[in-house]
Amino acid sequence: YLFELKEDDDACKKAQQTGAFYLFHGLAPLLQTSAHQYLAPQHSLLELERLLGKFGQDAQRIEDSVLIGCSEQQEAWFALDLGLDNSSSISASLPKPEMETELKGSFIELRKALFQLSAKDASLLSTAQALLRWHDAHQFCSRSGQPTKKNLAGSKRLCPSTNIIYYPQIQVNLRELETAAWFSHHEVATALKRKGPYTQQQNGTVPFWLPPKLAISHQLIKEWVEKQTSSSLPA
């Protein structure tokens, strides 16, 4: 189903009618605070059109959205950055403070909120941010210098003058990384306390280990864990 949406603009446009949109501003996702975690609110196409209209924007701005996934029930999920001045946009970015008030949330840097999100939201928003960043950086053809045009799903960009197609990279490059995964705050904190050699668990897996204490990356991870343990979410 996702492949169909990525390759068929008409199918993708139809999916937007019943799909859900995650909003960004300057690559920062819109989040709402609930208890001790962040929630990523979804918006329908109708809600998004009303929002754009309230801020004097044309609904064509929605064409800047990108497809980031779908549910098992085939509800398509999209992401739209209202703070980027894309070449296909009718006008420039929308005002951030006014939008936060209207949407009853805050646009927060993803790296600061990542570990207070559910696994689903963290994965979706990371995919969305990477894809939105890629489109923002590839608005012009590297050969001709002419503007490129994205398809509706955002799965590729085309240079009309050279017919070169550019594809984003939404998956792990196994030539650069052996593997990649998400870990909760508890898992990282547990890894910091782990001592001794690798021990295989009963299910045959080996728990992940952090870089050695002398590594800068270890100190950064340790600092983050200690900060999250001693502080609560901002109001």
XYZ file of N, CA and C in Angstrom:
705
model
N 0.832 -1.205 0.000
C 0.000 0.000 0.000
C 0.866 1.255 0.000
N 1.902 1.237 0.822
C 2.803 2.390 0.864
C 3.486 2.601 -0.480
N 3.903 1.514 -1.101
C 4.548 1.624 -2.410
C 3.605 2.265 -3.426
N 2.338 1.878 -3.382
C 1.351 2.454 -4.290
C 1.221 3.957 -4.069
N 1.174 4.370 -2.799
C 1.040 5.794 -2.486
C 2.277 6.576 -2.925
N 3.440 5.949 -2.811
C 4.680 6.628 -3.190
C 4.795 6.821 -4.697
N 4.213 5.908 -5.450
C 4.366 5.943 -6.906
C 3.173 6.541 -7.645
N 2.034 6.637 -7.001
C 0.809 7.087 -7.660
C 0.297 8.357 -6.979
N 0.454 9.494 -7.637
C 0.027 10.773 -7.057
C -1.467 10.811 -6.774
N -2.254 10.215 -7.668
C -3.708 10.216 -7.473
C -4.095 9.410 -6.234
N -3.451 8.264 -6.051
C -3.726 7.434 -4.882
C -3.285 8.147 -3.605
N -2.176 8.856 -3.694
C -1.680 9.589 -2.526
C -2.617 10.733 -2.162
N -3.095 11.445 -3.175
C -4.022 12.553 -2.918
C -5.318 12.050 -2.282
N -5.769 10.890 -2.724
C -6.965 10.285 -2.141
C -6.721 9.888 -0.694
N -5.514 9.375 -0.412
C -5.168 8.961 0.946
C -5.100 10.146 1.902
N -4.769 11.325 1.363
C -4.727 12.525 2.208
C -6.110 12.890 2.750
N -7.144 12.531 2.025
C -8.507 12.875 2.431
C -8.867 12.247 3.772
N -8.363 11.050 4.011
C -8.672 10.338 5.266
C -7.434 10.141 6.129
N -6.317 10.746 5.725
C -5.059 10.564 6.438
C -4.905 11.489 7.640
N -3.761 11.393 8.286
C -3.444 12.218 9.449
C -2.121 12.941 9.198
N -2.051 14.184 9.669
C -0.875 15.020 9.433
C -0.179 15.365 10.744
N 1.139 15.248 10.738
C 1.983 15.716 11.845
C 2.604 17.030 11.397
N 2.566 18.039 12.262
C 3.045 19.360 11.884
C 4.425 19.661 12.464
N 5.227 20.365 11.664
C 6.566 20.798 12.054
C 6.695 22.296 11.782
N 7.686 22.898 12.428
C 8.028 24.292 12.137
C 9.544 24.407 12.249
N 10.196 24.630 11.113
C 11.645 24.672 11.119
C 12.259 23.353 11.556
N 11.659 22.249 11.128
C 12.081 20.876 11.424
C 11.843 20.461 12.875
N 11.166 21.293 13.650
C 10.805 20.949 15.030
C 9.347 20.501 15.061
N 9.058 19.312 15.578
C 7.677 18.802 15.576
C 6.785 19.508 16.592
N 5.505 19.571 16.284
C 4.514 20.083 17.226
C 4.238 19.009 18.269
N 4.421 19.356 19.549
C 4.220 18.399 20.632
C 3.343 19.011 21.714
N 2.650 18.144 22.419
C 1.837 18.547 23.562
C 2.295 17.768 24.791
N 2.226 18.401 25.953
C 2.678 17.768 27.184
C 1.538 17.019 27.855
N 1.826 15.789 28.269
C 0.850 14.977 28.983
C 1.585 14.173 30.045
N 1.292 14.462 31.313
C 1.968 13.793 32.434
C 3.473 13.976 32.278
N 4.219 12.878 32.163
C 5.671 12.969 32.050
C 6.164 12.560 30.675
N 5.371 12.853 29.656
C 5.812 12.544 28.305
C 5.231 13.551 27.321
N 5.744 13.488 26.108
C 5.244 14.332 25.029
C 4.350 13.502 24.112
N 3.327 14.154 23.592
C 2.444 13.530 22.623
C 2.547 14.293 21.307
N 2.487 13.574 20.202
C 2.522 14.188 18.879
C 1.108 14.187 18.306
N 0.412 15.324 18.348
C -0.979 15.357 17.871
C -1.081 15.172 16.364
N -2.164 14.552 15.951
C -2.459 14.371 14.531
C -3.564 15.334 14.110
N -3.522 15.759 12.865
C -4.540 16.660 12.337
C -5.090 16.105 11.034
N -6.381 16.242 10.855
C -7.012 15.798 9.616
C -6.767 16.824 8.521
N -7.054 16.434 7.295
C -6.899 17.356 6.161
C -7.792 18.575 6.336
N -9.016 18.381 6.806
C -9.940 19.484 7.002
C -9.420 20.460 8.057
N -8.902 19.919 9.162
C -8.338 20.777 10.220
C -7.153 21.575 9.687
N -6.336 20.930 8.866
C -5.161 21.603 8.312
C -5.566 22.705 7.344
N -6.571 22.452 6.538
C -7.051 23.473 5.607
C -7.604 24.676 6.362
N -8.316 24.425 7.460
C -8.849 25.523 8.278
C -7.719 26.330 8.904
N -6.678 25.630 9.364
C -5.532 26.308 9.977
C -4.830 27.207 8.964
N -4.590 26.673 7.791
C -3.924 27.461 6.752
C -4.764 28.670 6.361
N -6.073 28.466 6.247
C -6.959 29.566 5.898
C -6.950 30.662 6.953
N -6.877 30.276 8.209
C -6.876 31.253 9.307
C -5.638 32.138 9.260
N -4.525 31.566 8.751
C -3.285 32.331 8.671
C -3.020 32.864 7.263
N -4.077 32.905 6.455
C -3.970 33.511 5.129
C -3.185 32.705 4.128
N -3.144 31.387 4.316
C -2.388 30.527 3.415
C -3.325 29.722 2.515
N -2.865 29.445 1.312
C -3.629 28.634 0.377
C -3.487 27.156 0.737
N -4.541 26.385 0.503
C -4.513 24.951 0.806
C -3.487 24.209 -0.043
N -2.995 24.854 -1.092
C -1.986 24.221 -1.934
C -0.698 23.967 -1.145
N -0.548 24.660 -0.046
C 0.622 24.456 0.821
C 0.732 22.998 1.276
N -0.390 22.313 1.326
C -0.419 20.917 1.776
C 0.376 20.021 0.835
N 0.569 20.471 -0.403
C 1.354 19.685 -1.354
C 2.819 19.577 -0.949
N 3.241 20.389 0.019
C 4.611 20.297 0.536
C 4.756 19.158 1.541
N 3.663 18.507 1.916
C 3.726 17.430 2.899
C 4.399 16.198 2.311
N 4.876 15.337 3.200
C 5.541 14.103 2.772
C 4.890 12.912 3.467
N 4.834 11.804 2.785
C 4.279 10.563 3.327
C 5.327 9.906 4.220
N 4.943 9.552 5.453
C 5.915 8.968 6.379
C 5.527 7.568 6.862
N 4.352 7.089 6.491
C 3.959 5.744 6.912
C 2.453 5.573 6.845
N 1.986 4.446 7.369
C 0.548 4.203 7.427
C 0.254 3.152 8.480
N -0.987 3.114 8.931
C -1.412 2.148 9.934
C -1.764 0.826 9.254
N -2.021 -0.193 10.070
C -2.430 -1.478 9.518
C -3.794 -1.372 8.831
N -4.557 -0.358 9.231
C -5.874 -0.120 8.608
C -5.761 0.782 7.379
N -4.524 1.022 6.930
C -4.235 1.826 5.741
C -4.640 3.286 5.900
N -4.475 3.817 7.106
C -4.584 5.260 7.298
C -3.201 5.839 7.047
N -3.101 6.688 6.042
C -1.803 7.249 5.675
C -1.409 8.364 6.631
N -0.112 8.455 6.929
C 0.419 9.487 7.818
C 1.345 10.400 7.018
N 1.167 11.697 7.199
C 1.954 12.694 6.482
C 2.588 13.678 7.466
N 3.622 14.348 7.002
C 4.267 15.400 7.792
C 4.366 16.656 6.938
N 4.108 17.786 7.561
C 4.163 19.074 6.854
C 4.893 20.081 7.715
N 5.913 20.716 7.132
C 6.656 21.753 7.855
C 6.158 23.125 7.423
N 5.570 23.838 8.362
C 5.005 25.157 8.076
C 6.012 26.279 8.316
N 7.243 25.905 8.649
C 8.270 26.911 8.908
C 9.357 26.949 7.869
N 9.260 26.111 6.837
C 10.249 26.103 5.774
C 9.696 26.813 4.556
N 10.540 27.618 3.931
C 10.117 28.367 2.740
C 10.473 27.555 1.508
N 9.666 26.534 1.221
C 9.935 25.658 0.084
C 9.625 26.351 -1.232
N 10.309 25.908 -2.268
C 10.132 26.540 -3.579
C 8.726 26.349 -4.119
N 8.049 25.281 -3.661
C 6.701 25.010 -4.168
C 5.618 25.706 -3.352
N 6.012 26.357 -2.271
C 5.034 26.983 -1.396
C 4.507 28.276 -1.987
N 3.274 28.593 -1.621
C 2.665 29.848 -2.077
C 3.353 31.038 -1.424
N 3.703 30.909 -0.143
C 4.358 32.007 0.557
C 5.306 31.449 1.604
N 5.897 32.344 2.367
C 6.931 31.964 3.325
C 6.345 31.278 4.545
N 7.214 31.048 5.547
C 6.828 30.294 6.732
C 5.748 31.007 7.537
N 4.979 30.216 8.264
C 3.922 30.754 9.114
C 4.498 31.156 10.466
N 3.897 32.141 11.149
C 4.419 32.625 12.434
C 4.337 31.556 13.521
N 5.473 31.259 14.134
C 5.543 30.163 15.104
C 4.737 30.412 16.377
N 4.902 31.551 17.079
C 4.167 31.746 18.340
C 2.651 31.697 18.172
N 2.156 32.330 17.117
C 0.713 32.346 16.896
C 0.184 30.935 16.604
N 0.987 30.161 15.879
C 0.576 28.788 15.570
C 0.560 27.921 16.823
N 1.544 28.096 17.692
C 1.593 27.317 18.925
C 0.370 27.606 19.793
N -0.032 28.861 19.831
C -1.220 29.231 20.595
C -2.465 28.597 19.983
N -2.568 28.672 18.675
C -3.727 28.124 17.976
C -3.812 26.608 18.120
N -2.665 25.940 18.089
C -2.621 24.482 18.105
C -2.481 23.885 19.504
N -2.375 24.774 20.513
C -2.267 24.328 21.908
C -1.113 23.345 22.106
N 0.038 23.739 21.578
C 1.235 22.914 21.717
C 2.473 23.760 21.490
N 3.619 23.104 21.408
C 4.885 23.806 21.182
C 5.706 23.055 20.141
N 6.414 23.812 19.317
C 7.342 23.211 18.367
C 8.679 23.033 19.085
N 9.033 21.807 19.360
C 10.192 21.490 20.195
C 11.213 20.707 19.383
N 12.497 21.036 19.573
C 13.554 20.302 18.879
C 13.431 18.820 19.194
N 13.463 18.006 18.163
C 13.219 16.578 18.339
C 14.241 15.922 19.254
N 15.495 16.314 19.145
C 16.532 15.687 19.961
C 16.323 15.934 21.454
N 15.628 17.018 21.791
C 15.369 17.325 23.196
C 14.163 16.566 23.740
N 13.300 16.115 22.848
C 12.067 15.460 23.288
C 12.023 13.971 22.968
N 13.034 13.493 22.259
C 12.990 12.143 21.697
C 12.671 11.060 22.717
N 13.296 11.130 23.890
C 13.140 10.046 24.860
C 11.914 10.216 25.755
N 11.142 11.272 25.516
C 9.867 11.424 26.214
C 8.695 11.133 25.280
N 8.991 10.549 24.125
C 7.971 10.173 23.161
C 7.779 8.661 23.169
N 6.610 8.221 22.749
C 6.393 6.786 22.596
C 7.284 6.281 21.468
N 7.512 4.974 21.429
C 8.367 4.398 20.390
C 7.816 4.696 18.997
N 6.479 4.628 18.874
C 5.860 4.906 17.578
C 6.083 6.348 17.150
N 5.805 7.281 18.045
C 5.952 8.694 17.703
C 7.413 9.056 17.447
N 8.316 8.512 18.255
C 9.742 8.797 18.073
C 10.215 8.344 16.700
N 9.790 7.160 16.301
C 10.182 6.628 14.996
C 9.577 7.439 13.859
N 8.275 7.733 13.963
C 7.594 8.486 12.909
C 8.167 9.898 12.753
N 8.361 10.575 13.868
C 8.846 11.954 13.812
C 10.287 12.025 13.326
N 11.084 11.031 13.676
C 12.466 10.990 13.187
C 12.494 10.787 11.679
N 11.646 9.880 11.207
C 11.524 9.660 9.762
C 11.053 10.931 9.066
N 10.043 11.565 9.658
C 9.490 12.783 9.074
C 10.530 13.893 9.011
N 11.250 14.089 10.111
C 12.251 15.152 10.149
C 13.344 14.927 9.109
N 13.820 13.684 9.010
C 14.870 13.366 8.042
C 14.391 13.617 6.613
N 13.159 13.231 6.330
C 12.622 13.405 4.982
C 12.380 14.880 4.657
N 11.844 15.623 5.622
C 11.627 17.060 5.417
C 12.958 17.787 5.231
N 13.969 17.397 5.989
C 15.297 18.012 5.857
C 15.896 17.710 4.484
N 15.708 16.462 4.034
C 16.240 16.083 2.724
C 15.608 16.919 1.614
N 14.297 17.096 1.676
C 13.620 17.897 0.648
C 14.057 19.353 0.699
N 14.267 19.868 1.897
C 14.697 21.257 2.033
C 16.093 21.466 1.444
N 16.922 20.416 1.489
C 18.304 20.529 1.007
C 18.454 20.144 -0.464
N 17.403 19.634 -1.084
C 17.503 19.167 -2.465
C 16.468 19.845 -3.369
N 16.282 21.127 -3.168
C 15.309 21.853 -3.984
C 15.851 22.210 -5.365
N 17.171 22.036 -5.543
C 17.774 22.364 -6.832
C 18.627 21.201 -7.327
N 18.648 21.019 -8.620
C 19.395 19.937 -9.249
C 20.892 20.200 -9.127
N 21.637 19.184 -8.745
C 23.083 19.344 -8.570
C 23.814 19.484 -9.905
N 23.159 19.081 -10.995
C 23.808 19.189 -12.313
C 23.420 20.469 -13.033
N 22.115 20.753 -13.094
C 21.666 21.905 -13.875
C 21.484 23.174 -13.043
N 21.311 23.011 -11.745
C 21.053 24.159 -10.889
C 19.616 24.621 -10.932
N 18.783 23.928 -11.717
C 17.377 24.284 -11.857
C 16.565 23.703 -10.691
N 15.411 24.316 -10.375
C 14.570 23.792 -9.287
C 14.083 22.378 -9.579
N 14.085 21.550 -8.558
C 13.533 20.202 -8.682
C 12.100 20.212 -8.178
N 11.350 19.217 -8.566
C 9.942 19.115 -8.166
C 9.700 17.762 -7.514
N 9.078 17.783 -6.344
C 8.807 16.518 -5.660
C 7.480 15.926 -6.115
N 7.381 14.610 -6.040
C 6.082 13.988 -6.280
C 5.225 14.191 -5.040
N 3.961 13.856 -5.102
C 3.040 14.198 -4.023
C 3.425 13.544 -2.700
N 3.889 12.295 -2.758
C 4.244 11.580 -1.535
C 5.580 12.034 -0.960
N 6.387 12.696 -1.783
C 7.709 13.111 -1.316
C 8.716 11.980 -1.338
N 8.468 10.946 -2.129
C 9.390 9.823 -2.204
C 10.517 10.049 -3.210
N 10.442 11.148 -3.970
C 11.493 11.467 -4.940
C 11.327 12.912 -5.412
N 12.382 13.426 -6.057
C 12.348 14.746 -6.677
C 12.878 14.614 -8.093
N 12.291 15.368 -8.997
C 12.658 15.306 -10.410
C 13.145 16.661 -10.896
N 14.219 16.633 -11.665
C 14.679 17.849 -12.337
C 14.090 17.840 -13.743
N 13.152 18.727 -14.041
C 12.499 18.733 -15.356
C 13.462 18.973 -16.513
N 14.549 19.712 -16.267
C 15.459 20.046 -17.367
C 16.414 18.914 -17.727
N 16.737 18.048 -16.775
C 17.672 16.948 -17.047
C 17.033 15.571 -16.897
N 15.810 15.536 -16.342
C 15.095 14.280 -16.060
C 15.813 13.401 -15.033
N 16.681 14.014 -14.248
C 17.347 13.279 -13.174
C 16.374 13.139 -12.010
N 16.279 11.931 -11.463
C 15.410 11.667 -10.311
C 16.282 11.487 -9.072
N 15.956 12.209 -8.026
C 16.675 12.110 -6.754
C 15.793 11.388 -5.743
N 16.403 10.448 -5.021
C 15.664 9.675 -4.024
C 16.253 9.899 -2.638
N 15.380 10.109 -1.626
C 15.883 10.216 -0.247
C 16.313 8.851 0.270
N 17.091 8.869 1.313
C 17.591 7.613 1.880
C 16.934 7.342 3.208
N 14.823 7.228 3.579
C 13.965 7.198 4.747
C 14.433 6.138 5.676
N 15.686 4.787 5.196
C 16.135 3.508 5.822
C 17.613 3.565 6.190
N 18.125 2.628 7.070
C 19.526 2.571 7.503
C 20.406 2.128 6.340
N 21.494 2.865 6.095
C 22.467 2.486 5.082
C 23.411 1.452 5.689
N 23.234 0.187 5.299
C 24.003 -0.893 5.905
C 25.475 -0.872 5.493
N 25.826 -0.034 4.539
C 27.240 0.134 4.203
C 27.932 1.034 5.216
N 27.137 1.871 5.890
C 27.697 2.788 6.876
C 27.480 2.310 8.302
N 26.309 1.700 8.555
C 25.969 1.217 9.893
C 25.603 -0.260 9.837
N 26.111 -1.009 10.816
C 25.769 -2.429 10.866
C 24.320 -2.621 11.266
N 23.859 -1.786 12.200
C 22.468 -1.849 12.640
C 22.118 -0.560 13.368
N 20.828 -0.336 13.586
C 20.355 0.846 14.317
C 19.076 0.478 15.030
N 18.845 1.089 16.185
C 17.647 0.762 16.969
C 17.355 1.884 17.939
N 16.107 1.882 18.473
C 15.697 2.840 19.492
C 15.827 2.198 20.871
N 16.211 3.008 21.868
C 16.339 2.519 23.234
C 15.668 3.499 24.194
N 14.980 2.974 25.180
C 14.294 3.816 26.162
C 15.288 4.372 27.175
N 14.839 5.351 27.948
C 15.672 5.925 29.002
C 16.103 4.842 29.987
N 15.181 3.964 30.334
C 15.491 2.885 31.277
C 16.574 1.963 30.721
N 16.490 1.617 29.454
C 17.482 0.733 28.844
C 18.863 1.367 28.823
N 18.920 2.668 28.530
C 20.205 3.361 28.495
C 20.787 3.469 29.904
N 19.927 3.794 30.878
C 20.379 3.890 32.268
C 20.902 2.548 32.766
N 20.227 1.481 32.385
C 20.669 0.136 32.777
C 22.011 -0.198 32.142
N 22.191 0.191 30.893
C 23.450 -0.068 30.205
C 24.614 0.667 30.863
N 24.337 1.869 31.391
C 25.384 2.631 32.085
C 25.873 1.904 33.334
N 24.972 1.180 33.990
C 25.317 0.475 35.234
C 25.942 -0.893 34.977
N 25.841 -1.366 33.750
C 26.293 -2.719 33.446
C 27.816 -2.819 33.499
N 28.318 -3.853 34.148
C 29.754 -4.078 34.262
C 30.075 -5.519 33.857
N 31.333 -5.767 33.590
C 31.738 -7.122 33.265
C 31.608 -7.421 31.785
N 31.902 -8.661 31.389
C 31.871 -9.049 29.969
C 30.455 -9.207 29.446
N 30.356 -9.331 28.132
C 29.053 -9.572 27.510
C 28.473 -10.895 28.005
N 27.217 -10.881 28.357
C 26.555 -12.117 28.785
C 25.297 -12.321 27.956
N 25.184 -13.490 27.407
C 24.018 -13.796 26.576
C 22.804 -14.067 27.457
N 21.658 -13.472 27.108
C 20.448 -13.668 27.876
C 19.795 -14.995 27.509
N 18.774 -15.365 28.273
C 18.112 -16.648 28.063
C 17.496 -16.775 26.678
N 17.052 -15.664 26.124
C 16.440 -15.718 24.791
C 17.469 -15.680 23.664
N 18.742 -15.709 24.044
C 19.802 -15.772 23.033
C 20.355 -14.435 22.602
N 19.742 -13.314 23.057
C 20.207 -11.988 22.666
C 21.277 -11.484 23.626
N 22.046 -10.519 23.146
C 23.085 -9.895 23.977
C 22.686 -8.444 24.205
N 22.588 -7.972 25.462
C 22.188 -6.582 25.716
C 23.193 -5.606 25.122
N 22.696 -4.457 24.684
C 23.609 -3.515 24.047
C 24.516 -2.844 25.075
N 25.701 -2.482 24.631
C 26.690 -1.839 25.498
C 26.984 -0.445 24.985
N 27.338 0.436 25.902
C 27.688 1.805 25.545
C 29.180 1.911 25.267
N 29.599 3.016 24.639
C 31.034 3.232 24.411
C 31.782 3.275 25.745
N 33.092 3.032 25.759
C 33.864 3.048 27.013
C 33.837 4.416 27.693
N 34.118 4.425 29.001
C 33.997 5.644 29.799
C 34.874 6.783 29.298
N 36.011 6.453 28.683
C 36.908 7.507 28.201
C 36.400 8.178 26.930
N 35.406 7.571 26.281
C 34.865 8.134 25.034
C 33.957 9.329 25.334
N 34.041 10.349 24.478
C 33.190 11.531 24.642
C 31.722 11.139 24.538
N 31.407 10.212 23.628
C 30.019 9.796 23.450
C 29.449 9.194 24.734
N 30.282 8.472 25.486
C 29.832 7.890 26.762
C 29.458 8.997 27.749
N 30.291 10.027 27.818
C 30.033 11.128 28.743
C 28.780 11.901 28.365
N 28.542 12.057 27.075
C 27.336 12.757 26.628
C 26.080 11.962 26.984
N 26.153 10.645 26.787
C 25.014 9.787 27.134
C 24.767 9.817 28.634
N 25.825 9.738 29.412
C 25.709 9.753 30.868
C 25.098 11.065 31.357
N 25.548 12.176 30.778
C 25.018 13.493 31.150
C 23.528 13.585 30.846
N 23.130 13.037 29.690
C 21.712 13.077 29.322
C 20.870 12.260 30.300
N 21.319 11.066 30.649
C 20.574 10.202 31.567
C 20.424 10.880 32.928
N 21.496 11.468 33.441
C 21.446 12.129 34.748
C 20.522 13.338 34.729
N 20.524 14.059 33.595
C 19.647 15.224 33.480
C 18.187 14.817 33.472
N 17.871 13.774 32.720
C 16.491 13.316 32.615
C 15.986 12.737 33.932
N 16.885 12.184 34.715
C 16.506 11.591 35.992
C 16.196 12.658 37.032
N 16.935 13.767 36.986
C 16.801 14.784 38.023
C 15.849 15.921 37.662
N 15.398 15.943 36.410
C 14.517 17.047 35.995
C 13.206 16.523 35.452
N 12.227 17.379 35.448
C 10.916 17.021 34.887
C 10.692 17.809 33.624
N 9.656 17.488 32.889
C 9.350 18.175 31.640
C 8.980 19.620 31.896
N 9.300 20.526 30.949
C 8.887 21.915 31.087
C 7.386 22.063 30.957
N 6.850 23.092 31.585
C 5.400 23.324 31.534
C 5.012 23.756 30.144
